[in-house]
Coordinates of C-alpha atoms (C1' of nucleotides) in Angstrom, one line a residue:
Chain A
M17 CA -8.6 277.8 166.2
S18 CA -5.2 276.1 166.3
S19 CA -5.4 275.8 170.2
A20 CA -8.0 273.2 169.7
L21 CA -5.4 271.0 168.1
Q22 CA -3.3 270.6 171.1
D23 CA -3.1 267.4 173.0
V24 CA -5.9 267.0 175.7
S25 CA -4.3 264.5 178.0
E26 CA -7.0 264.3 180.5
V27 CA -9.8 261.9 179.8
H28 CA -13.2 263.7 179.5
Q29 CA -16.6 262.3 178.8
N30 CA -18.0 265.3 176.8
H31 CA -16.8 268.6 175.7
S32 CA -18.2 270.7 178.5
D33 CA -15.1 270.3 180.5
L34 CA -12.7 271.4 177.7
P35 CA -10.9 274.7 178.7
E36 CA -12.9 277.8 177.9
K37 CA -10.2 279.5 176.0
V38 CA -10.1 277.0 173.1
L39 CA -13.0 279.3 171.6
P40 CA -12.0 282.8 171.0
G41 CA -14.1 285.9 171.5
G42 CA -16.6 287.1 174.0
I43 CA -19.0 285.1 176.2
P44 CA -22.1 285.3 173.8
R45 CA -19.8 284.2 170.8
Q46 CA -18.5 281.3 172.6
I47 CA -22.0 280.2 173.7
S48 CA -23.4 280.4 170.0
T49 CA -20.3 278.9 168.5
R50 CA -20.3 275.9 170.8
Q51 CA -23.9 275.4 170.2
I52 CA -23.2 275.4 166.5
L53 CA -20.1 273.1 166.8
N54 CA -22.1 270.4 168.9
A55 CA -24.9 270.6 166.3
A56 CA -22.6 270.3 163.4
E57 CA -20.8 267.3 165.0
K58 CA -24.2 265.6 165.2
I59 CA -25.4 266.2 161.7
F60 CA -22.2 265.9 159.9
S61 CA -21.5 262.7 161.6
R62 CA -24.8 261.3 160.5
D63 CA -24.9 262.6 157.0
G64 CA -21.3 263.3 155.9
F65 CA -20.1 266.4 154.4
K66 CA -22.2 266.5 151.3
G67 CA -25.1 265.1 152.9
A68 CA -25.5 267.4 155.8
S69 CA -27.3 270.6 155.2
M70 CA -26.8 274.1 157.0
T71 CA -30.5 274.1 157.6
A72 CA -30.5 270.9 159.5
I73 CA -27.5 272.1 161.5
A74 CA -29.2 275.4 162.2
K75 CA -32.3 273.6 163.3
E76 CA -30.4 271.3 165.6
A77 CA -28.5 274.3 167.1
K78 CA -31.8 276.2 167.5
L79 CA -30.4 279.1 165.8
P80 CA -31.3 280.9 162.4
K81 CA -29.4 279.8 159.6
A82 CA -27.9 283.1 158.9
N83 CA -26.1 283.0 162.3
I84 CA -24.1 280.0 161.4
H85 CA -22.8 281.8 158.4
Y86 CA -22.1 284.8 160.5
Y87 CA -19.8 282.7 162.8
F88 CA -18.4 280.3 160.1
K89 CA -18.3 281.9 156.7
T90 CA -18.8 278.7 154.6
K91 CA -20.0 275.1 155.2
E92 CA -16.4 274.1 154.4
D93 CA -15.2 276.3 157.2
L94 CA -17.6 275.0 159.7
F95 CA -16.7 271.4 158.8
R96 CA -13.0 272.0 159.3
A97 CA -13.7 273.8 162.7
T98 CA -15.8 270.9 163.8
L99 CA -13.1 268.4 163.0
E100 CA -10.6 270.3 164.8
Y101 CA -12.7 271.2 167.8
N102 CA -14.6 267.9 168.4
V103 CA -12.5 265.3 166.8
I104 CA -8.7 265.9 166.8
A105 CA -8.1 266.3 170.4
W106 CA -10.4 263.4 171.2
L107 CA -8.3 261.2 168.7
S108 CA -5.0 261.3 170.7
D109 CA -6.9 261.2 174.1
A110 CA -6.3 257.7 174.9
D111 CA -2.6 257.8 173.9
H112 CA -0.9 258.5 177.3
W113 CA -1.3 254.7 178.0
F114 CA 1.6 253.8 175.9
T115 CA 4.8 254.6 177.9
T116 CA 8.0 252.5 178.3
D117 CA 7.7 252.4 182.2
R118 CA 4.4 250.5 181.9
H119 CA 4.0 246.7 181.4
P120 CA 2.4 246.2 178.0
R121 CA -0.3 244.2 179.8
D122 CA -1.5 247.3 181.5
A123 CA -0.9 249.6 178.6
F124 CA -3.0 247.6 176.1
T125 CA -5.8 247.0 178.7
G126 CA -5.8 250.5 179.7
Y127 CA -5.8 251.8 176.1
I128 CA -8.5 249.5 175.0
R129 CA -10.7 250.5 178.0
A130 CA -10.1 254.2 177.4
K131 CA -10.8 254.1 173.8
L132 CA -14.1 252.1 174.3
R133 CA -15.3 254.5 176.8
H134 CA -14.7 257.3 174.5
A135 CA -16.5 255.3 171.9
H136 CA -19.5 255.0 174.3
H137 CA -19.6 258.7 175.4
N138 CA -18.6 260.5 172.2
P139 CA -20.3 258.4 169.4
D140 CA -20.7 261.5 167.2
A141 CA -17.1 262.6 167.3
S142 CA -16.1 259.0 166.5
R143 CA -18.7 258.6 163.5
L144 CA -17.5 262.1 162.2
F145 CA -13.9 260.9 162.0
T146 CA -15.0 257.7 160.2
Q147 CA -17.1 259.7 157.7
E148 CA -14.0 261.8 156.9
M149 CA -11.9 258.8 156.5
L150 CA -14.5 257.1 154.3
Q151 CA -14.4 260.1 151.9
G152 CA -10.6 259.8 151.6
A153 CA -9.8 262.3 154.4
P154 CA -9.6 265.2 152.2
H155 CA -9.5 267.6 155.2
L156 CA -7.2 265.4 157.4
H157 CA -4.8 264.6 154.8
H158 CA -2.0 266.7 156.4
Y159 CA -2.8 265.6 159.9
L160 CA -2.6 262.0 159.0
S161 CA 0.8 262.2 157.3
T162 CA 2.4 264.3 159.9
E163 CA 1.0 264.2 163.5
L164 CA -0.8 260.8 163.3
R165 CA 2.3 259.3 161.6
R166 CA 4.6 260.5 164.4
H167 CA 2.3 258.9 166.8
V168 CA 2.7 255.6 165.1
E169 CA 6.5 256.0 164.9
D170 CA 6.5 256.6 168.6
R171 CA 4.5 253.4 169.3
K172 CA 6.9 251.6 167.1
I173 CA 9.9 252.5 169.3
I174 CA 8.0 251.7 172.6
F175 CA 6.9 248.3 171.3
Q176 CA 10.5 247.6 170.3
T177 CA 11.8 248.4 173.9
W178 CA 9.3 246.1 175.3
T179 CA 10.2 243.3 172.9
E180 CA 13.8 243.8 173.9
K181 CA 12.9 243.6 177.4
G182 CA 11.2 240.2 176.7
L183 CA 7.9 241.7 177.6
M184 CA 6.3 241.6 174.3
A185 CA 6.4 239.4 171.2
E186 CA 7.6 240.8 167.9
T187 CA 4.6 242.5 166.1
D188 CA 4.2 244.9 163.3
A189 CA 3.4 248.1 165.5
A190 CA 1.4 249.9 162.7
H191 CA -0.9 247.1 161.8
L192 CA -1.4 246.3 165.5
M193 CA -2.3 249.9 166.2
F194 CA -4.6 249.9 163.2
C195 CA -6.4 246.8 164.5
L196 CA -6.9 248.4 168.0
W197 CA -8.0 251.7 166.5
S198 CA -10.4 250.2 164.0
I199 CA -12.2 247.8 166.4
T200 CA -12.8 250.4 169.0
Q201 CA -14.0 252.7 166.2
A202 CA -16.3 250.1 165.0
Y203 CA -18.0 249.7 168.5
A204 CA -18.6 253.5 168.6
D205 CA -19.9 253.7 165.0
T206 CA -21.9 250.6 164.7
G207 CA -22.6 249.6 168.3
L208 CA -26.3 250.0 167.7
Q209 CA -26.2 247.7 164.7
L210 CA -24.1 245.2 166.7
A211 CA -26.7 245.2 169.3
L212 CA -29.3 244.4 166.5
V213 CA -27.3 241.4 165.6
L214 CA -27.0 240.3 169.3
G215 CA -30.8 240.7 169.4
Q216 CA -30.9 243.6 171.8
E217 CA -32.2 247.2 171.8
K218 CA -29.0 248.9 172.5
L219 CA -25.6 248.2 173.8
T220 CA -25.4 248.2 177.6
E221 CA -22.5 249.1 179.9
H222 CA -22.2 245.3 180.4
D223 CA -21.6 244.7 176.7
F224 CA -18.9 247.3 176.6
E225 CA -17.4 245.6 179.5
T226 CA -17.6 242.1 177.7
A227 CA -16.2 243.7 174.5
A228 CA -13.2 245.2 176.4
R229 CA -12.5 242.0 178.0
T230 CA -12.8 239.8 174.9
L231 CA -10.7 242.4 173.0
A232 CA -8.1 242.6 175.7
D233 CA -7.9 238.7 176.1
I234 CA -7.5 238.3 172.3
I235 CA -4.8 241.0 171.9
L236 CA -2.8 240.4 175.0
V237 CA -2.4 236.8 174.5
G238 CA -1.4 237.4 170.8
V239 CA 1.0 240.1 171.8
L240 CA 2.7 238.9 174.9
P241 CA 5.6 236.5 174.6
N242 CA 5.9 232.7 175.2
A243 CA 2.5 231.9 173.8
I244 CA 3.2 229.5 170.9
P245 CA 0.2 228.6 168.8
Q246 CA -0.7 225.2 167.5
Chain B
M30 CA -34.5 241.3 142.9
S31 CA -34.8 238.8 145.8
S32 CA -32.4 236.4 144.1
A33 CA -29.6 238.7 144.7
L34 CA -30.2 238.0 148.3
Q35 CA -29.1 234.3 148.2
D36 CA -25.9 233.1 149.5
V37 CA -23.1 233.2 147.0
S38 CA -20.7 230.6 148.3
E39 CA -18.1 230.8 145.7
V40 CA -15.3 233.4 146.1
H41 CA -15.4 236.0 143.3
Q42 CA -13.3 239.0 142.9
N43 CA -15.8 241.2 141.0
H44 CA -19.5 241.2 140.0
S45 CA -18.9 240.0 136.5
D46 CA -18.9 236.4 137.4
L47 CA -22.3 236.6 139.2
P48 CA -25.0 234.5 137.6
E49 CA -26.7 236.3 134.8
K50 CA -30.2 235.6 136.2
V51 CA -29.8 237.8 139.1
L52 CA -30.9 240.8 137.0
P53 CA -34.3 240.4 135.3
G54 CA -35.3 241.5 131.9
G55 CA -33.8 241.3 128.4
I56 CA -30.1 241.8 127.4
P57 CA -30.2 245.6 126.9
R58 CA -31.9 246.1 130.3
Q59 CA -29.3 243.9 131.8
I60 CA -26.5 245.8 130.4
S61 CA -27.9 249.2 131.5
T62 CA -29.0 248.2 135.0
R63 CA -25.6 246.6 135.6
Q64 CA -23.9 249.9 134.4
I65 CA -26.1 251.9 136.7
L66 CA -25.6 249.6 139.7
N67 CA -21.9 249.7 139.3
A68 CA -21.8 253.4 139.0
A69 CA -24.4 253.7 142.0
E70 CA -22.1 251.5 144.1
K71 CA -19.2 253.9 143.5
I72 CA -21.0 257.2 144.1
F73 CA -23.1 256.0 147.1
S74 CA -20.1 254.5 148.8
R75 CA -18.1 257.8 148.4
D76 CA -20.9 260.4 149.3
G77 CA -23.4 258.4 151.2
F78 CA -27.2 258.3 150.5
K79 CA -28.0 261.9 151.0
G80 CA -24.6 263.1 149.6
A81 CA -24.8 261.2 146.5
S82 CA -26.5 262.8 143.4
M83 CA -28.4 261.1 140.6
T84 CA -26.6 263.5 138.3
A85 CA -23.2 262.1 139.5
I86 CA -24.3 258.6 139.2
A87 CA -25.6 259.1 135.6
K88 CA -22.4 260.8 134.6
E89 CA -20.5 257.8 136.2
A90 CA -22.7 255.3 134.4
K91 CA -22.2 257.5 131.2
L92 CA -26.0 257.5 130.7
P93 CA -28.6 260.3 130.5
K94 CA -30.0 261.1 134.1
A95 CA -33.5 260.2 132.9
N96 CA -32.6 256.5 132.1
I97 CA -31.7 256.0 135.7
H98 CA -35.1 257.1 136.7
Y99 CA -36.6 254.9 134.1
Y100 CA -34.9 251.7 135.5
F101 CA -35.1 252.7 139.2
K102 CA -38.2 254.9 139.9
T103 CA -36.6 256.8 142.9
K104 CA -33.1 257.5 144.4
E105 CA -34.4 255.4 147.4
D106 CA -35.1 252.3 145.0
L107 CA -31.7 252.7 143.3
F108 CA -30.1 252.5 146.7
R109 CA -32.0 249.5 148.0
A110 CA -31.2 247.7 144.7
T111 CA -27.5 248.7 145.0
L112 CA -27.2 247.3 148.5
E113 CA -29.0 244.0 147.5
Y114 CA -27.1 243.5 144.3
N115 CA -23.6 244.7 145.2
V116 CA -23.3 244.3 149.0
I117 CA -25.5 241.5 150.5
A118 CA -24.1 238.6 148.4
W119 CA -20.6 239.9 149.1
L120 CA -21.1 240.1 152.8
S121 CA -21.6 236.3 153.4
D122 CA -19.0 235.5 150.8
A123 CA -16.2 234.6 153.1
D124 CA -18.4 232.6 155.4
H125 CA -17.9 229.2 154.0
W126 CA -14.5 228.9 156.0
F127 CA -16.3 228.3 159.4
T128 CA -17.2 224.5 159.4
T129 CA -16.9 222.0 162.3
D130 CA -14.7 219.7 160.2
R131 CA -12.0 222.4 159.8
H132 CA -9.3 223.1 162.4
P133 CA -10.0 226.5 163.8
R134 CA -6.4 227.6 162.8
D135 CA -7.3 227.0 159.2
A136 CA -10.8 228.4 159.4
F137 CA -9.5 231.8 161.0
T138 CA -6.6 232.0 158.7
G139 CA -8.7 231.2 155.7
Y140 CA -11.5 233.6 156.6
I141 CA -9.1 236.6 157.3
R142 CA -7.3 236.2 154.0
A143 CA -10.5 235.8 152.1
K144 CA -12.1 238.8 153.7
L145 CA -9.0 240.9 153.1
R146 CA -8.9 239.9 149.5
H147 CA -12.4 241.1 149.2
A148 CA -11.6 244.3 150.9
H149 CA -8.8 244.9 148.4
H150 CA -10.8 244.0 145.3
N151 CA -14.2 245.3 146.2
P152 CA -13.6 248.4 148.2
D153 CA -16.6 250.2 147.1
A154 CA -19.0 247.5 148.1
S155 CA -17.3 247.5 151.5
R156 CA -17.5 251.2 151.9
L157 CA -21.2 251.3 150.9
F158 CA -21.9 248.8 153.7
T159 CA -20.1 251.0 156.2
Q160 CA -21.8 254.1 154.9
E161 CA -25.2 252.3 155.5
M162 CA -24.1 251.2 159.0
L163 CA -23.0 254.6 159.9
Q164 CA -26.4 256.0 159.2
G165 CA -27.9 253.5 161.5
A166 CA -28.6 250.8 158.8
P167 CA -32.1 252.0 158.0
H168 CA -32.3 249.9 155.0
L169 CA -30.5 246.9 156.4
H170 CA -32.4 246.7 159.7
H171 CA -34.3 243.6 158.8
Y172 CA -31.3 241.8 157.3
L173 CA -29.2 242.4 160.4
S174 CA -31.8 241.2 162.9
T175 CA -32.6 238.1 160.8
E176 CA -30.0 236.7 158.4
L177 CA -26.8 238.2 159.9
R178 CA -28.0 237.2 163.4
R179 CA -28.4 233.7 162.2
H180 CA -24.9 233.7 160.9
V181 CA -23.7 234.8 164.2
E182 CA -25.6 232.1 166.0
D183 CA -24.2 229.4 163.7
R184 CA -20.6 230.6 164.4
K185 CA -21.5 230.4 168.2
I186 CA -22.2 226.8 167.8
I187 CA -19.3 226.0 165.8
F188 CA -16.9 227.8 168.2
Q189 CA -18.6 225.8 171.0
T190 CA -17.8 222.5 169.2
W191 CA -14.2 223.5 168.7
T192 CA -13.9 224.5 172.4
E193 CA -15.4 221.3 173.6
K194 CA -12.9 219.3 171.3
G195 CA -10.2 221.4 173.0
L196 CA -9.2 223.0 169.7
M197 CA -10.1 226.5 170.8
A198 CA -10.1 228.7 174.0
E199 CA -13.4 229.8 175.3
T200 CA -14.3 233.2 173.6
D201 CA -17.4 235.4 173.2
A202 CA -18.4 234.4 169.5
A203 CA -20.2 237.6 168.6
H204 CA -17.5 239.9 169.9
L205 CA -14.8 237.9 168.2
M206 CA -16.7 237.9 164.9
F207 CA -17.4 241.6 165.3
C208 CA -13.5 242.1 165.8
L209 CA -12.7 240.2 162.6
W210 CA -15.3 241.9 160.6
S211 CA -14.5 245.4 161.7
I212 CA -10.8 245.2 161.1
T213 CA -11.1 243.6 157.6
Q214 CA -13.8 246.4 156.9
A215 CA -11.3 249.0 158.0
Y216 CA -8.6 247.9 155.7
A217 CA -11.1 248.2 152.8
D218 CA -12.6 251.4 153.8
T219 CA -9.5 253.3 154.9
G220 CA -6.6 251.4 153.5
L221 CA -5.4 254.5 151.6
Q222 CA -5.4 256.6 154.7
L223 CA -3.6 253.8 156.4
A224 CA -1.0 254.0 153.6
L225 CA -0.7 257.8 154.3
V226 CA 0.1 257.1 158.0
L227 CA 2.6 254.4 157.0
G228 CA 4.1 257.1 154.6
Q229 CA 3.2 255.4 151.4
E230 CA 1.3 256.3 148.2
K231 CA -1.1 253.3 148.4
L232 CA -1.5 249.8 149.9
T233 CA 0.5 247.2 148.0
E234 CA -0.3 243.5 147.9
H235 CA 2.6 243.2 150.3
D236 CA 0.8 245.4 152.9
F237 CA -2.3 243.2 152.7
E238 CA 0.0 240.2 153.1
T239 CA 1.5 241.7 156.2
A240 CA -1.9 242.7 157.5
A241 CA -3.2 239.2 157.0
R242 CA -0.3 237.6 158.7
T243 CA -0.2 240.2 161.7
L244 CA -4.0 239.8 162.2
A245 CA -3.9 235.9 161.9
D246 CA -1.0 236.0 164.5
I247 CA -2.8 238.0 167.0
I248 CA -6.2 236.4 166.7
L249 CA -4.8 232.7 166.4
V250 CA -2.7 233.0 169.4
G251 CA -5.4 234.7 171.4
V252 CA -8.0 232.1 170.3
L253 CA -6.1 228.9 170.3
P254 CA -6.0 227.1 173.7
N255 CA -3.0 226.4 175.9
A256 CA -1.7 229.9 175.7
I257 CA -1.6 231.6 179.1
P258 CA -0.6 235.1 179.3
Q259 CA 1.8 236.8 181.8
Chain C
dG15 C1' -36.6 252.1 125.1
dT16 C1' -34.1 256.6 124.9
dC17 C1' -33.2 261.3 125.7
dT18 C1' -34.3 266.6 125.8
dA19 C1' -36.5 269.9 128.2
dT20 C1' -38.6 271.3 132.2
dA21 C1' -41.3 271.5 136.8
dT22 C1' -40.9 271.9 141.6
dG23 C1' -38.4 272.2 145.7
dG24 C1' -34.2 272.4 148.6
dT25 C1' -29.3 274.3 148.8
dG26 C1' -25.5 277.4 150.3
dA27 C1' -24.9 282.1 151.0
dT28 C1' -26.2 287.2 151.5
dA29 C1' -28.4 291.8 151.9
dG30 C1' -30.1 294.8 154.9
dA31 C1' -33.8 296.0 158.6
dC32 C1' -33.5 295.8 163.6
Chain D
dG15 C1' -24.9 290.8 167.1
dT16 C1' -29.4 289.0 165.5
dC17 C1' -32.6 287.6 162.2
dT18 C1' -36.0 288.0 158.0
dA19 C1' -36.3 287.9 153.3
dT20 C1' -34.3 286.6 149.2
dC21 C1' -30.6 285.4 145.8
dA22 C1' -28.8 282.0 142.3
dC23 C1' -28.1 277.5 141.8
dC24 C1' -28.6 272.4 141.8
dA25 C1' -31.4 268.6 143.4
dT26 C1' -34.9 264.8 142.2
dA27 C1' -38.3 263.6 139.4
dT28 C1' -41.3 263.6 135.0
dA29 C1' -43.6 264.9 130.5
dG30 C1' -43.4 264.1 126.0
dA31 C1' -40.8 264.1 121.4
dC32 C1' -38.2 260.7 118.9

DNA sequence: GTCTATATGGTGATAGAC
DNA sequence: GTCTATCACCATATAGAC
């Protein structure tokens, strides 16, 4: 299942365009496992690891409960597989926007828009990640302190380059990335509730557009140089 | 229990300085219920509504499980009470910073610092709120579409006044508040995991200080007028 | 008011027929 | 590979002794 960990650099709107080979085994096995993983993503994201039940996942996948245990021995195994297959690839998906040859203006705008698109189209994967973080990231501990940490370190260097070129104000990279990450995360996880506060039924494409623009406006002005407050 | 819904305008670091009368009944009942509610806050915030067990809450509260059911008839009742007692008051706690007579610079700085302090000192209440939002806010539906919506409407008017006075750039109030809210929320809910990414054991006071400063820097420059990007 | 003991139903996991 | 029937266990909730 380690192939699911590799960086998926193309932007995709759902999992159907992931390469077939990420799931091992024959065709019938692939169909069943994918069905199960998609169901698991939905149920785990809504109820958390403890709160989710194998019965609910089986019902969602329209398969007998025993089949789930045939493909994934334990609930724990299924959860890990769901994180790896549905979440981790998605996590680093918007990252190709940060390269030294880009202008920070384009990089941040592009990143924010890409992440918000993901938020809109893969709300379950996003919520699942948040659930895992809320519980203290027991399964992602290693991933956070290695791969994700490396990502942040890379950003730091790119930001420094931009700052030296005079393209960007001096900012703490880790906290800035955390800001961007948490806001886009929030739009995915609690967009419906935000709509409630706004007095709407649900978030429209237009709201995501407004969100992206407001966010980019705030971040950009705050991050680009030559803007002195007060 | 409706008295717990009222606005608590003073900043407090934990629940011990809430007025005694928010919990009805005699002294022994007060002691037990508070013990239970604090335990419930901790367990529900970690495991969610479905994931939490009455056994775990009882163990945390150091009381027999039957006593919990004596004071709060069902798990559902306990959850509602926990939200109302531990969360809703805390939610509107940092709001007194937004008044027309303040300069937006002071208002935003004050709000961010106050909210981050809460995040630091009441991580469980914060996480519990996030858990509830993740599950679609089934218990807070009414609160979101009435009281919280009114809060956002009030902010909108204050921001407009500031904009007219030339103290603030024109910004979408709802999305700006959502930004502020979600970031501070994220520091409370996933601060430990952020620390992991930063390569530390836990978030120190110094990190919260850096967070507050970075955040205020970004937001302020983006929100105050006369700052033209690029 | 407090707690022990228990009723009733749902849980993850498996054995074994097909 | 698939699914029915069933296991041992843990959940919420309550009855009734103190």
